[in-house]
Every structure is written in structure tokens, then in C-alpha cells.
Amino acid sequence: MSAKPVSLKTLAAKLELTVGTVSRALNGYADISPATRERVRRAADELGYRPNQNARRLSIGVPETICYQMPRYASSIAQPFVAQLLQGLGEALRKRNWDLLVSHAESSKDEIAQIDRLVRSGRIGGMVISRPLKNDPRIRLMQDLKCPFVVHGRTNSSEGYAWYDIDSEDAFVQSVNHVVGLGHSAIGFIGAPLQLQFAQDRLNGFQRAIVENGLTANPDYIQIADFSDEGGEAATNILLDMDAPPTAIVCVSDTVALGALAAIRERGLVPGQDITVIGYDGLQFGIHANPPLTTMAQPQAHAGRRLGDMLLSIIDGDDPTQHQELQRAHLVRRKTDGPMQNAWVRKFVSVREDSQ
Amino acid sequence: MSAKPVSLKTLAAKLELTVGTVSRALNGYADISPATRERVRRAADELGYRPNQNARRLSIGVPETICYQMPRYASSIAQPFVAQLLQGLGEALRKRNWDLLVSHAESSKDEIAQIDRLVRSGRIGGMVISRPLKNDPRIRLMQDLKCPFVVHGRTNSSEGYAWYDIDSEDAFVQSVNHVVGLGHSAIGFIGAPLQLQFAQDRLNGFQRAIVENGLTANPDYIQIADFSDEGGEAATNILLDMDAPPTAIVCVSDTVALGALAAIRERGLVPGQDITVIGYDGLQFGIHANPPLTTMAQPQAHAGRRLGDMLLSIIDGDDPTQHQELQRAHLVRRKTDGPMQNAWVRKFVSVREDSQ
DNA sequence: CTGAAAGCGCTTACAG
DNA sequence: CTGAAAGCGCTTACAG
């Protein structure tokens, strides 16, 4: 089906040179006379010659390709991440004319199998692993395979490999501090399944901040839910059904927070007035939420490019452990946070008192 | 850095066979004795042998890789598309163990250059092109290159190549019909730049429906804006500032519709009561809009897999023109559409009449 | 400065 | 049934 591309051989024949010479001319070797170098380049341009990359890579022994394994558990709302990240990775790779492969697995086992196949078959020279579990078998595998990799996020031991992460523990401390500053002391947390390291980090931040602020920790205020808007909604309903419900809820993600807002509105309450809700991610659509979502925003834009650059450096021989980058999130106040004195429980409590 | 992978040669040496024999055994050739076939397979498993794909592909002459070129002009809100599509494509390719490359270009010129490089360098055996322009140079290029491809969307002449598209002209007819059924006759349209074919299709559907419903077409009701929430907001402000503003607005996308909702709320009006707004895309996020966005939803989930299957079939020799698939969108009513009799202009007009 | 040759790791007619 | 060999299209010491 495809048109036959021009090869080094046809180019060499046309120029009455050997393929070796043509190859060296094109690759800018110093031992080729400027005259023929120019002549070769011109001819290559004219004929639209592009070196066959399979041949080239086989010959030089480097795949010039890296792979991004797409995160599982991604709600369709949160997917903007993926496209942005790919774009950034692509930019980083383009400089060196490397290719970007994507893979997607259904299960953890599948992820492992894919990685194994990909690196053993010489298809990739590096890998970016996203959203690691606390103890992620992929990392061990990559190390065994001795294949360069970077992690978007961290596992429970962040030593020994390269990673790029947002300090989400710190983010949740900031988040709780903000809410405490608004006068809240009954603060709920909606988290994600704890085998995901980021879920653990965010919970840790939450718990640390509760203690640091001298509040009493209430285990019932901590809800682990599905990492989705439905999960957030269900968890919020549980919190609101409590005898002494929290007056503020910090959520593990914007998507989960959206579910929380839905649950709150469903009861005729107003997020930001009756109950404070804080998200995490800083996704652009939060502006359009009802009401606009207050959130901890991460500097997402550069993650892809940074990860790409890091990976390339490691492939070039850098020590992975010197590429560990922790970014800070920052509060973006919109409309779902508000002072405690307006909170709904006050009405709620007074109603209950009246009826007693 | 990487561990040296086991090759056919080492495997052959260990088995005291030639590489040719081992290769044929692994590839299931009939002329290999079942006994040695078994022996070879076992050894391959044990040593974790994976054929070097660069070598294999060079040898068989097929890249076993396709490329997805990411759409430009993608607002970060609308990006969930990309991840879903990649997932679907990946599923289709996995069956045959093909790889999925992604590329992203900044400009139209860049897109062309990338495609040219990719196919001429033998890296890819097929391509999926998304969001084509009316007259998209990429399609001509692919044809000249004689490289198989499928288009996600269509150009102005949909003949001569394979594509998968939603009938967005029909969708906008449905959309307008629905709005007319609610009693509206002053209907605005917010579109995207018309060099994008889908933008033209949607405008065509809008205009056709206006005529078919016997309404008078008002050119001022047609606003072409940036393909973003900001664009939708600006366009909506223009519409609302008119002397006789529309009572309903149909938008080229959900993202644009989100901007429209913002503009409407900004004026203290209530979308779905004072003004009807209809989006297009059916993004999940619309559920969380303020209020939840009524929209024309497309059957997005399978696009990636369908495109992948189509492309593979064409690579296998199918006639591209027999792979043209048009899907229908359907209305998803949420809360931004409502009957004309409640519309804001009526108050507005009466206010003006009072003050005259 | 250029040519001749080996090698990258596969696949696949062709012998025997 | 298996071996020996050529070939895929590059790169890169090694001669001269």
C-alpha cells in the first residue's frame, strides 16, 4: 500500500557514492569534505530522504522512544491531565527527535506485562510511570530491567528513583489551615483508596493539620470513597447524615469535590455558605462549578515537559536520584469556602434544639 | 544503562539450534517438529525472550505502529476526549500487538512536517487524523504518501478516504427543533472558526433548521467565537446586548456553552429559565455546571476503538471508502433548556415599553 | 577525504 | 524437519 521510500542506497547510487559516505555526510561527520556534504544534503532534501528509523535504531542500539503508561482509575472528568501531560512530554522529546508511545492497561498485572514486553523487545529506552501505588511493582520491575524511568508521583519510599510530584501533604495542610482560619473546627475529609500513594499523602496532610491546629480528630470525619464524582457525593451524604456533621469538607480531588457540591445542593444547602468545600487539582472547569470551586491548584502545565527532560537526562547517564522534584500547590479561592459563622449546622443545631 | 536483553542468538546457542530454526519455531511455522517447537517455546519463556521489534519490523518491512496526531485548538476542558480516544485506539491495536505513537504540533505547517517525517522514516504504518479543516492539507499529504489513514471527523468532501464522524449537522437540527418545540423563535448560535469543518457543519445544521422551521434568519444571531469558554462568554455578551436578544442559544460545544452560562449568570439571569442554552458534546462535566447543561451527546466511547479497527482493516487492504461511519448525537436534557414563555426578554421588553 | 566491510537482530526463501 | 545464507536499511570502526 505505501509508496516505497527512498533509501540510503538509492541516494548513494544517484550521487555515485557509497552508502557509508552518504550516511556520514548526512550525520555531519567532520571527515567528509564540505563540498560533498553539501551535495549530499541537497540531494537528500530533493528526494525527500528520511532515514529508516527501525534500521537506524537497530544499528545504534537505542530505541529513541519512550513510553507513557496512562493512569488507570481516571474519571473522565479528570482526564484533561493526560492530554496536557502528553503534550509536555512530546515537547521535551521533540528536541531530540524521540518518539512517544502510549500504553494503557486494564489491570495492575497487565501493566506489568506491558512494561516487560515493551522494554525487553527493545522498543523503548525509557518510561514514565504515573500515579503509583504505595508499593508499586512497576518500579521494582523497571529497576530489575535496568531501564531508565521517571515517576509522576511517588511511592511510600521516594528514594532510589526519579520523580516529579506535588507536595500534596503540604497542600492539605494549607487547605485545612485555611479552613481553620475561617473558623471551622469540624472538618471532614473525603479521600481516595489508600493503596494509591497520593491518597495516603493527602490524608496524612489532613491529619497532621488537624493535630497541629489543636483540633480533636474524629475518625468518622474521614471518608474514603471512590475516586469519582459519585464517590464524592456518596461520602458527603454520609458526612451530612451524621449527628454532628462537619462544617467544612476538604476533598482529595476536584472531581470528588464536584460530587460533594452536588450532594450539598441536593439538600437545599449552599456550598460556601452553609458548608465549605475545598477541592484539589485546580482544574479549569472548577470555574464553572456551582458555585465555582475553591481548590488547591497544582502547577500542572510543566509536569509533562519536566518529566520528559528528566527522563532524557537519566537516559544520558544522570543519576536518577538527583532528579526528584517537589512542587507546591497553592490555594485558589473561588466560592465554595466561607466563614464558620454562617454554617448550616448552626441552623441545624438550633432546629434540633427547638424540637427537643 | 539497560540490561542486555536475550536475543535469538543466545537462545539458539543455548538450544544448540540455529537462529532460523528458533525463529520459525517461535513463529509457529508448520515445518518445525512439535517437539522442538515446544522445547524452544519453553526456553524462550524461561529466559524471558522478546523479539527485538526494531529488527523484526525492519525485516518484515512493516512498522506495526500507528500514530495519533493530537488535535490543536483543544481547550483544556474538552481534553477528556483525547484520553478516551487513546484508550480506544490502544485497545484496537493491542489485539495485534501494534504500537500507538502520539504526536502534537503547534501549527498546521508543523503537522504536515511531522507526518511527512513519520511516514517517510518508516516509523508508522497508519495514521489517525483528528479534527480536520475544511480543506485539510494533511489528507492530500497522506494520499500522496500512499500511507493508510482514517479521519476523526470529515473535510468538506467526505469522499475518497475513511472517516468516523458524528452527524453534527443533524445534531444541530435536532437541537434547534427542540428549542423551537419549547416555543422559542429568536434563536442564537455561537460557533467556532469556520475553517474547522465541524464548525461549518454545525452552523449548516443550525441554518437549515431555522429555515425548515419557517423562522426568519437573523445574521446577527450567528456569532463565531473562540473555541473556548471565554469565547462563549464574549459571544453571549454580544447577543445579550442586542436590542432584541435571542431567547435561546445553541452552542458549538459544551465548553463554549459553559461560557454562555457564565455570561448569563453574570447578568443575574437564570439559564434554563430566562434563557435557554444547549451545548454539544455530552461531556460528563456538564452534570456539574450551573445549572446542569442540556446538550447534544455523542456516542464518544467507541470512537477510538472504531477508528483503530478501521485503520487496521485498511492496512490489511480494505478499500478506505468502505469505511465511513456516521453516528448520531442525541439530546440529553438537563436544566438549561426551558419554555419560551418564561424567557427573560419578555420582562426585558416590558421594562423597555414601560420606560418609553 | 572516501570506500569496503562488518554488524545490529530479526525473517524467510532455498537446500538438503 | 533443520541448517546455511541472504537481506531488511542503517552506522561506524578500519583501511588507504
XYZ file of C-alpha atoms (C1' of nucleotides) in Angstrom:
744
model
C 0.000 0.000 0.000
C 2.647 2.538 0.993
C 4.915 4.190 -1.567
C 8.437 2.886 -1.347
C 10.542 5.452 0.466
C 13.952 6.484 -0.808
C 16.759 4.732 0.990
C 20.382 5.479 1.558
C 21.174 3.083 -1.228
C 19.197 4.863 -3.922
C 20.594 8.151 -2.721
C 24.118 6.806 -2.889
C 23.589 5.411 -6.371
C 22.278 8.722 -7.621
C 25.292 10.523 -6.171
C 27.812 7.878 -7.162
C 28.983 7.489 -3.618
C 28.833 4.628 -1.145
C 26.104 4.408 1.451
C 28.687 4.811 4.175
C 29.835 8.112 2.821
C 26.316 9.361 2.345
C 25.411 8.342 5.851
C 28.383 10.162 7.301
C 27.699 13.247 5.237
C 24.126 13.382 6.456
C 25.180 12.848 10.026
C 27.632 15.713 9.806
C 30.844 13.766 10.292
C 33.869 16.046 10.163
C 35.832 13.806 7.854
C 33.577 14.486 4.884
C 34.528 17.307 2.535
C 32.242 20.291 2.828
C 31.574 20.088 -0.884
C 30.192 16.575 -0.916
C 28.436 17.119 2.380
C 26.546 19.947 0.753
C 25.906 17.915 -2.381
C 24.568 15.002 -0.368
C 22.347 17.160 1.764
C 20.873 18.849 -1.236
C 20.101 15.556 -2.917
C 18.568 14.192 0.273
C 16.330 17.224 0.509
C 15.277 16.951 -3.099
C 14.384 13.303 -2.901
C 12.736 13.732 0.491
C 15.025 11.176 2.082
C 14.325 10.241 5.698
C 16.434 7.607 7.353
C 14.511 4.472 8.200
C 14.260 4.671 11.937
C 13.866 0.981 12.540
C 17.139 0.380 10.773
C 18.825 3.314 12.409
C 17.713 2.321 15.883
C 18.643 -1.260 15.375
C 22.054 -0.161 14.273
C 22.796 2.346 17.007
C 21.159 0.149 19.599
C 18.930 2.780 21.124
C 15.176 2.784 20.646
C 14.849 6.587 20.737
C 11.382 6.090 22.084
C 9.839 6.461 25.492
C 6.525 5.216 26.762
C 3.872 6.878 28.865
C 1.608 4.485 30.638
C -1.774 6.125 31.075
C -3.178 6.200 34.591
C -5.915 3.794 35.468
C -8.762 4.945 37.715
C -9.094 8.157 35.761
C -12.573 9.554 35.843
C -13.435 11.046 32.522
C -13.691 14.459 34.147
C -10.125 14.398 35.347
C -8.669 13.303 32.032
C -7.505 16.757 30.930
C -4.358 15.832 32.795
C -3.475 13.185 30.333
C -3.633 15.359 27.252
C -1.620 18.118 28.888
C 0.976 15.715 30.084
C 1.338 14.112 26.689
C 1.751 17.490 25.121
C 4.512 18.414 27.531
C 6.262 15.088 27.108
C 6.068 15.478 23.362
C 7.693 18.871 23.519
C 10.560 17.552 25.568
C 11.138 14.637 23.226
C 10.814 16.555 20.006
C 14.082 18.375 20.568
C 15.911 15.101 20.148
C 13.538 13.536 17.697
C 12.486 10.787 20.062
C 9.086 9.184 19.806
C 6.334 8.977 22.377
C 4.448 5.739 22.772
C 1.376 5.444 24.957
C 0.078 2.321 26.561
C -2.955 1.657 28.648
C -3.646 -1.355 30.804
C -6.765 -2.664 32.446
C -5.181 -4.197 35.493
C -2.058 -3.964 37.545
C -0.961 -7.316 36.193
C -1.493 -6.090 32.676
C 0.577 -3.000 33.375
C 3.452 -5.159 34.442
C 3.168 -7.430 31.442
C 3.123 -4.490 29.063
C 6.150 -2.861 30.558
C 8.054 -6.095 30.465
C 7.221 -6.644 26.834
C 7.967 -3.082 25.849
C 11.400 -2.870 27.331
C 12.527 -6.393 26.598
C 11.572 -6.035 22.978
C 13.848 -3.034 22.677
C 11.009 -0.763 21.751
C 11.563 1.811 24.440
C 14.515 3.411 26.109
C 12.618 4.933 28.986
C 9.298 5.045 30.680
C 7.117 7.443 32.599
C 5.003 5.833 35.237
C 2.067 7.714 36.610
C 0.021 7.615 39.744
C 1.977 4.960 41.603
C 0.611 2.763 44.321
C 2.147 2.863 47.785
C 4.221 -0.102 46.901
C 4.197 -0.184 43.165
C 5.507 -3.315 41.467
C 6.235 -1.361 38.311
C 9.099 0.414 39.983
C 10.777 -2.746 41.088
C 10.316 -4.125 37.595
C 11.882 -1.116 35.914
C 14.826 -1.353 38.269
C 15.258 -5.058 37.573
C 15.069 -4.342 33.874
C 17.645 -1.610 34.330
C 15.570 0.645 32.135
C 15.507 4.393 32.846
C 12.218 5.728 34.187
C 10.619 8.628 35.964
C 7.585 8.557 38.176
C 4.806 11.102 38.125
C 4.059 10.988 41.813
C 5.839 8.926 44.449
C 5.570 5.641 46.270
C 5.905 5.290 50.020
C 9.662 5.312 49.749
C 10.681 8.118 47.480
C 14.338 7.219 47.406
C 16.202 5.464 44.697
C 14.412 6.722 41.644
C 13.476 9.899 39.842
C 10.111 11.519 40.358
C 8.114 14.665 39.888
C 5.403 15.287 42.402
C 3.288 17.907 44.047
C 3.638 18.095 47.779
C 0.096 17.080 48.437
C 0.669 16.553 52.124
C 1.637 20.198 52.345
C -1.312 21.120 50.156
C -3.730 19.537 52.568
C -2.082 21.243 55.481
C -2.572 24.533 53.674
C -6.130 23.588 52.898
C -7.009 22.735 56.486
C -5.203 25.789 57.786
C -7.254 27.959 55.505
C -10.458 26.369 56.669
C -9.451 26.682 60.303
C -8.673 30.314 59.633
C -12.281 30.700 58.568
C -13.342 29.494 61.981
C -14.161 25.883 61.225
C -13.277 23.155 63.654
C -15.471 20.291 62.491
C -13.668 19.399 59.307
C -14.359 16.394 57.136
C -12.082 14.711 54.631
C -13.084 12.740 51.559
C -10.242 10.615 50.325
C -9.465 8.011 47.722
C -8.481 4.345 48.156
C -5.321 4.301 50.203
C -3.302 1.952 48.055
C -2.747 4.999 45.892
C 0.139 6.844 47.447
C -1.227 10.292 46.696
C -4.380 9.346 48.583
C -2.287 8.450 51.607
C -0.240 11.659 51.326
C -3.329 13.796 51.252
C -4.836 12.023 54.200
C -1.560 12.420 56.090
C -1.585 16.135 55.416
C -5.135 16.382 56.602
C -4.460 14.507 59.804
C -1.272 16.374 60.554
C -3.021 19.716 60.150
C -5.863 18.674 62.406
C -3.366 17.882 65.135
C -1.243 20.953 64.518
C -4.291 23.132 64.857
C -5.155 21.551 68.160
C -8.415 20.099 66.920
C -9.735 16.772 68.029
C -9.522 14.158 65.349
C -12.825 12.499 64.607
C -12.340 9.243 62.691
C -15.877 9.414 61.336
C -14.996 12.629 59.597
C -12.610 10.715 57.371
C -14.357 9.060 54.468
C -12.565 7.006 51.857
C -14.593 6.882 48.671
C -14.473 6.032 45.019
C -12.200 8.388 43.149
C -15.055 9.961 41.208
C -17.836 12.489 41.474
C -20.258 9.751 42.507
C -17.832 8.705 45.219
C -17.665 12.265 46.482
C -21.406 12.547 46.504
C -21.918 9.346 48.457
C -19.267 10.238 51.011
C -20.741 13.674 51.501
C -24.134 12.198 52.181
C -22.613 10.055 54.873
C -20.966 13.077 56.451
C -24.113 15.178 56.311
C -26.188 12.454 57.851
C -24.081 12.449 60.975
C -25.416 13.836 64.226
C -22.740 16.462 64.283
C -21.778 16.902 60.674
C -18.625 18.763 59.671
C -18.984 22.379 58.618
C -16.167 22.086 56.101
C -15.042 19.290 53.818
C -11.702 19.011 52.091
C -11.661 16.680 49.122
C -8.956 14.571 47.576
C -9.670 15.946 44.110
C -11.773 18.429 42.189
C -13.844 15.636 40.732
C -14.691 14.326 44.169
C -15.444 17.884 45.293
C -17.896 18.256 42.451
C -19.766 15.295 43.838
C -19.707 16.899 47.266
C -21.224 20.084 45.874
C -23.963 18.044 44.232
C -24.832 16.316 47.498
C -24.904 19.590 49.346
C -27.084 21.336 46.791
C -29.369 18.336 46.732
C -30.259 19.088 50.346
C -31.037 22.668 49.607
C -27.849 23.865 51.225
C -25.440 26.302 49.655
C -21.785 25.330 49.336
C -19.570 28.144 50.538
C -22.244 29.423 52.850
C -23.766 26.524 54.666
C -20.788 24.270 54.151
C -17.259 24.909 52.985
C -15.788 22.634 50.323
C -12.207 22.651 49.095
C -11.040 20.667 46.092
C -7.654 19.676 44.886
C -6.195 19.901 41.377
C -7.093 23.340 40.144
C -8.800 22.038 37.031
C -10.081 24.792 34.814
C -13.642 23.584 34.852
C -13.885 24.360 38.552
C -14.646 27.915 37.471
C -17.909 26.659 36.054
C -18.962 24.585 39.030
C -21.963 25.559 41.113
C -20.699 27.575 42.791
C -17.151 27.997 41.442
C -14.927 25.600 43.306
C -12.266 26.706 45.745
C -9.326 24.412 45.279
C -5.651 23.720 45.795
C -4.130 24.214 42.358
C -1.028 22.487 41.194
C 1.356 23.908 38.615
C 0.233 21.315 36.121
C 1.379 22.894 32.923
C 5.009 21.933 33.075
C 4.778 18.466 34.528
C 4.992 16.779 31.151
C 7.952 18.737 29.938
C 9.787 18.370 33.210
C 9.227 14.635 33.264
C 10.418 14.385 29.684
C 13.544 16.394 30.350
C 14.318 14.415 33.468
C 13.931 11.126 31.691
C 16.158 12.198 28.848
C 18.834 13.309 31.282
C 18.734 9.981 33.048
C 18.983 8.158 29.773
C 22.042 10.285 29.092
C 23.526 8.914 32.266
C 22.417 11.186 35.068
C 21.890 9.671 38.475
C 18.115 9.270 38.828
C 18.163 10.240 42.468
C 19.303 13.724 41.631
C 16.100 14.220 39.690
C 13.473 14.467 42.346
C 11.283 17.485 42.063
C 8.649 18.546 44.524
C 6.292 21.358 43.583
C 3.947 23.224 45.851
C 0.249 23.663 45.347
C -1.446 26.927 46.155
C -4.906 27.915 47.206
C -7.256 29.270 44.574
C -10.170 30.857 46.335
C -13.378 30.835 44.461
C -16.807 30.496 46.026
C -17.083 27.279 47.987
C -15.285 28.400 51.107
C -16.737 30.690 53.710
C -16.649 31.601 57.376
C -17.878 29.220 60.007
C -20.377 31.634 61.487
C -22.664 31.164 58.502
C -22.505 27.433 58.578
C -25.553 25.361 58.235
C -25.072 23.293 61.401
C -25.876 26.334 63.423
C -29.327 26.461 61.946
C -29.429 22.715 62.035
C -28.462 22.532 65.673
C -30.887 25.232 66.673
C -33.653 23.431 64.852
C -32.851 20.294 66.741
C -32.796 22.198 69.999
C -36.145 23.723 69.209
C -37.674 20.375 68.548
C -36.439 18.866 71.751
C 22.267 1.562 31.393
C 19.785 -1.072 30.262
C 20.360 -4.777 30.859
C 21.224 -6.575 27.703
C 18.141 -8.441 26.551
C 18.310 -12.036 25.422
C 18.433 -12.358 21.666
C 17.568 -15.083 19.243
C 21.254 -15.857 19.044
C 21.742 -16.582 22.722
C 18.566 -18.589 22.705
C 19.771 -20.606 19.712
C 23.156 -21.214 21.286
C 21.565 -22.466 24.486
C 19.348 -24.841 22.500
C 22.034 -25.883 20.042
C 19.907 -24.811 17.122
C 20.291 -22.107 14.506
C 18.588 -18.782 14.869
C 16.491 -19.519 11.807
C 15.055 -22.608 13.352
C 14.362 -20.893 16.635
C 12.664 -18.038 14.867
C 10.444 -20.368 12.898
C 9.603 -22.381 15.980
C 8.571 -19.248 17.849
C 6.535 -18.027 14.913
C 4.671 -21.300 14.721
C 5.873 -22.480 11.327
C 4.381 -25.825 10.407
C 7.654 -27.311 9.239
C 9.113 -27.439 12.741
C 8.711 -30.620 14.738
C 6.263 -30.264 17.570
C 8.915 -31.480 19.948
C 11.465 -28.782 19.214
C 8.742 -26.169 18.906
C 7.776 -26.956 22.452
C 11.359 -27.038 23.602
C 12.069 -23.679 22.029
C 8.975 -22.055 23.447
C 9.774 -23.254 26.880
C 13.292 -21.926 26.725
C 12.062 -18.585 25.397
C 9.646 -18.302 28.272
C 12.257 -19.174 30.805
C 14.772 -16.652 29.559
C 12.106 -14.021 29.037
C 12.929 -13.676 25.390
C 11.116 -10.932 23.451
C 11.955 -10.417 19.816
C 13.621 -7.099 19.155
C 10.903 -5.176 17.415
C 13.168 -2.828 15.564
C 14.895 -5.781 13.975
C 11.656 -7.604 13.355
C 9.971 -4.639 11.765
C 12.963 -3.840 9.646
C 12.982 -7.383 8.439
C 9.304 -7.788 7.685
C 9.081 -4.259 6.337
C 6.080 -3.159 8.343
C 6.331 -0.667 11.191
C 3.490 -2.199 13.220
C 2.870 1.222 14.646
C 0.238 3.853 14.056
C 0.231 7.484 15.023
C -2.452 9.648 16.528
C -1.950 13.325 15.954
C -3.492 15.221 18.845
C -5.964 17.943 17.966
C -4.845 21.508 18.196
C -7.254 24.153 19.491
C -8.245 21.932 22.346
C -9.380 23.822 25.383
C -8.197 22.104 28.499
C -11.802 21.471 29.491
C -12.551 19.486 26.364
C -9.466 17.316 26.619
C -11.188 14.261 28.131
C -11.789 13.338 24.508
C -8.164 12.746 23.902
C -7.630 10.307 26.726
C -10.739 8.339 25.839
C -9.759 8.173 22.218
C -6.274 6.999 23.017
C -7.657 4.324 25.234
C -9.934 3.063 22.495
C -7.193 3.147 19.894
C -4.917 1.271 22.218
C -7.479 -1.466 22.708
C -7.879 -1.920 18.981
C -4.147 -2.117 18.400
C -3.343 -4.373 21.282
C -5.003 -7.344 19.644
C -2.302 -7.333 17.008
C 0.476 -6.056 19.180
C 0.846 -2.814 17.272
C 2.141 0.303 18.951
C 0.490 3.666 19.371
C 2.553 6.781 18.849
C 1.223 10.235 19.634
C 2.391 13.457 18.125
C 1.409 17.009 18.764
C 2.112 20.005 16.586
C 1.900 23.713 17.189
C 0.940 24.800 13.709
C -0.594 23.407 10.583
C 2.797 23.545 8.892
C 4.288 21.628 11.747
C 1.598 18.989 11.494
C 2.469 18.446 7.872
C 6.175 18.261 8.564
C 5.657 15.736 11.327
C 3.500 13.469 9.264
C 5.946 13.594 6.399
C 8.827 12.687 8.664
C 6.917 9.960 10.434
C 5.794 8.062 7.387
C 8.869 8.577 5.268
C 11.079 7.340 8.065
C 9.159 4.092 8.136
C 8.095 4.619 11.693
C 4.371 4.293 11.153
C 2.107 2.197 9.005
C -1.002 4.266 9.513
C -2.292 7.468 10.959
C -5.386 8.856 12.589
C -6.044 12.467 11.826
C -8.390 14.397 14.035
C -10.476 17.494 13.714
C -9.803 18.237 10.061
C -10.077 21.632 8.451
C -12.500 22.164 5.592
C -9.727 21.620 3.161
C -7.108 19.832 5.142
C -3.643 19.530 3.616
C -2.890 16.515 5.787
C -5.295 14.405 3.811
C -3.736 15.229 0.491
C -0.349 14.508 2.001
C -1.363 11.093 3.314
C -2.758 10.221 -0.073
C 0.415 11.324 -1.838
C 2.423 9.311 0.636
C 0.162 6.332 -0.024
C 0.000 5.706 3.684
C -3.219 4.313 5.209
C -5.148 6.733 7.394
C -8.510 7.400 8.963
C -10.017 10.739 9.836
C -11.857 11.520 13.030
C -14.310 13.960 11.512
C -14.604 14.953 7.853
C -13.456 17.607 5.434
C -15.780 19.380 3.038
C -15.584 16.491 0.595
C -16.047 13.309 2.507
C -15.293 11.016 -0.397
C -12.138 9.173 -1.118
C -11.000 8.351 2.383
C -12.076 6.644 5.568
C -13.643 8.564 8.401
C -15.640 8.307 11.584
C -17.812 11.243 12.409
C -20.870 12.373 14.278
C -23.570 13.894 12.136
C -23.298 17.270 13.719
C -25.456 18.939 11.093
C -28.235 16.618 12.122
C -27.424 17.245 15.765
C -27.950 20.952 15.359
C -31.179 20.397 13.513
C -32.328 18.293 16.455
C -31.141 20.955 18.829
C -32.978 23.778 17.093
C -36.102 21.666 16.677
C -36.116 21.007 20.372
C -35.781 24.671 21.167
C -38.496 25.597 18.681
C -40.683 22.989 20.311
C -40.258 24.902 23.536
C -41.722 27.952 21.838
C -38.582 29.869 21.011
C -38.258 31.715 17.740
C -35.382 34.100 18.437
C -32.529 31.618 18.487
C -28.865 32.471 18.629
C -25.918 30.363 17.581
C -22.386 30.504 18.916
C -19.973 28.819 16.571
C -16.289 28.200 16.145
C -13.919 29.416 13.423
C -15.268 28.136 10.147
C -12.083 26.723 8.725
C -12.811 23.806 11.023
C -15.191 21.583 9.129
C -17.178 20.588 12.189
C -17.806 24.265 12.871
C -19.222 24.668 9.381
C -21.337 21.528 9.716
C -22.850 22.722 12.942
C -23.604 26.128 11.517
C -25.161 24.479 8.456
C -27.406 22.391 10.674
C -28.426 25.459 12.605
C -29.255 27.458 9.492
C -31.096 24.619 7.840
C -33.251 24.108 10.912
C -34.071 27.788 11.141
C -35.337 27.702 7.575
C -37.147 24.403 7.961
C -38.972 25.756 10.950
C -40.092 28.776 8.966
C -38.217 31.215 11.173
C -36.563 34.318 9.819
C -32.822 34.053 9.833
C -31.148 36.887 11.676
C -27.451 37.114 10.728
C -26.679 38.944 13.963
C -27.821 35.906 15.894
C -24.890 33.988 14.484
C -21.708 34.607 16.434
C -18.406 32.981 15.563
C -16.146 32.941 18.595
C -13.042 31.455 20.027
C -13.445 27.759 20.661
C -13.286 28.133 24.430
C -15.331 29.106 27.446
C -14.064 32.674 27.185
C -15.133 32.748 23.559
C -18.591 31.566 24.523
C -18.843 34.154 27.230
C -17.852 37.028 24.951
C -20.227 35.931 22.212
C -23.075 35.611 24.669
C -22.495 39.118 25.895
C -22.761 40.376 22.346
C -26.030 38.503 21.879
C -27.482 39.739 25.140
C -26.568 43.324 24.375
C -28.703 43.320 21.257
C -31.945 45.268 21.131
C -33.873 42.084 20.564
C -31.712 39.398 22.053
C -32.346 35.718 21.357
C -34.261 33.754 23.956
C -32.321 30.601 23.237
C -28.706 29.965 22.297
C -27.302 26.798 20.805
C -23.558 26.398 21.211
C -20.963 24.644 19.127
C -19.602 22.809 22.167
C -20.102 22.232 25.857
C -17.086 24.338 26.673
C -18.494 27.272 24.760
C -21.852 26.688 26.431
C -20.190 26.886 29.830
C -19.007 30.354 28.891
C -22.516 31.246 27.818
C -23.891 30.160 31.186
C -21.314 32.317 32.931
C -22.279 35.385 30.914
C -25.948 34.801 31.602
C -25.482 34.311 35.329
C -23.276 37.357 35.427
C -26.297 39.442 34.462
C -28.410 37.957 37.185
C -30.350 35.854 34.728
C -31.054 32.174 35.129
C -30.093 29.803 32.328
C -32.950 27.462 31.530
C -35.491 29.945 32.803
C -34.624 33.328 31.400
C -32.592 31.954 28.526
C -32.262 28.513 27.063
C -28.760 27.197 26.337
C -27.905 23.968 24.555
C -24.394 22.590 24.371
C -22.812 19.961 22.216
C -20.556 17.066 23.198
C -22.223 15.482 26.163
C -19.196 15.845 28.414
C -19.722 14.353 31.804
C -18.768 17.566 33.454
C -21.976 19.198 32.193
C -23.806 17.496 35.047
C -21.964 19.782 37.428
C -22.494 23.011 35.527
C -24.656 25.752 36.962
C -27.270 24.715 36.183
C -26.619 21.270 34.683
C -26.116 21.699 30.974
C -28.566 20.427 28.412
C -26.534 19.148 25.497
C -26.367 17.035 22.377
C -24.356 13.997 23.414
C -22.292 11.957 21.042
C -21.527 8.276 21.481
C -17.941 9.068 22.265
C -16.904 5.907 23.979
C -16.294 3.771 20.952
C -14.759 6.293 18.597
C -11.222 5.264 19.414
C -11.778 1.586 19.006
C -13.753 2.019 15.820
C -11.057 4.229 14.340
C -8.413 1.726 15.310
C -10.299 -1.190 13.806
C -10.970 0.720 10.623
C -7.358 1.689 10.228
C -6.162 -1.839 10.757
C -8.623 -3.120 8.158
C -7.390 -0.592 5.641
C -3.806 -1.510 6.337
C -4.865 -5.079 5.646
C -6.020 -3.982 2.238
C -9.614 -2.835 2.621
C -10.854 -0.047 0.403
C -10.864 3.064 2.627
C -14.070 4.374 1.109
C -15.989 1.463 2.507
C -15.075 2.597 5.995
C -17.111 5.716 6.503
C -19.144 5.748 9.653
C -21.629 8.387 10.673
C -23.052 8.343 14.173
C -25.971 10.299 15.504
C -25.971 12.538 18.531
C -28.907 12.640 20.885
C -30.384 15.219 23.177
C -29.591 14.994 26.864
C -31.985 17.243 28.717
C -30.706 18.661 31.912
C -31.560 22.083 33.243
C -30.567 24.788 30.792
C -33.495 24.490 28.432
C -36.963 25.777 29.184
C -40.143 27.084 27.616
C -40.210 30.421 25.854
C -42.977 31.835 27.966
C -40.641 32.260 30.894
C -37.942 33.926 28.886
C -36.209 36.952 30.140
C -36.858 39.160 27.076
C -40.465 39.303 27.975
C -39.611 41.067 31.206
C -36.927 42.964 29.384
C -39.258 44.112 26.621
C -41.949 45.115 29.040
C -39.445 47.102 31.034
C -38.416 48.916 27.903
C -42.008 49.542 26.976
C -42.662 50.941 30.395
C -39.790 53.320 30.152
C -40.760 54.633 26.722
C 38.548 12.592 2.291
C 36.119 8.165 0.635
C 35.427 3.068 0.116
C 34.766 -1.627 1.668
C 33.064 -4.379 5.200
C 31.063 -5.921 9.414
C 27.312 -5.714 12.399
C 22.622 -4.531 14.698
C 18.694 -8.878 15.432
C 15.430 -10.391 13.123
C 12.765 -13.221 8.857
C 12.386 -16.267 5.103
C 13.176 -18.441 0.681
C 16.299 -22.224 -0.522
C 18.886 -26.570 0.161
C 19.360 -30.921 1.836
C 12.497 -31.399 9.805
C 16.773 -28.277 10.270
C 20.816 -25.552 8.581
C 23.153 -22.036 5.920
C 22.688 -17.742 3.850
C 20.849 -13.529 2.140
C 18.519 -9.463 3.176
C 15.933 -5.502 5.723
C 18.496 -0.182 5.877
C 21.100 1.816 8.624
C 26.012 3.076 11.392
C 30.783 3.024 12.255
C 35.435 1.388 13.090
C 39.108 0.400 9.783
C 41.910 0.992 5.576
C 44.005 3.596 2.258
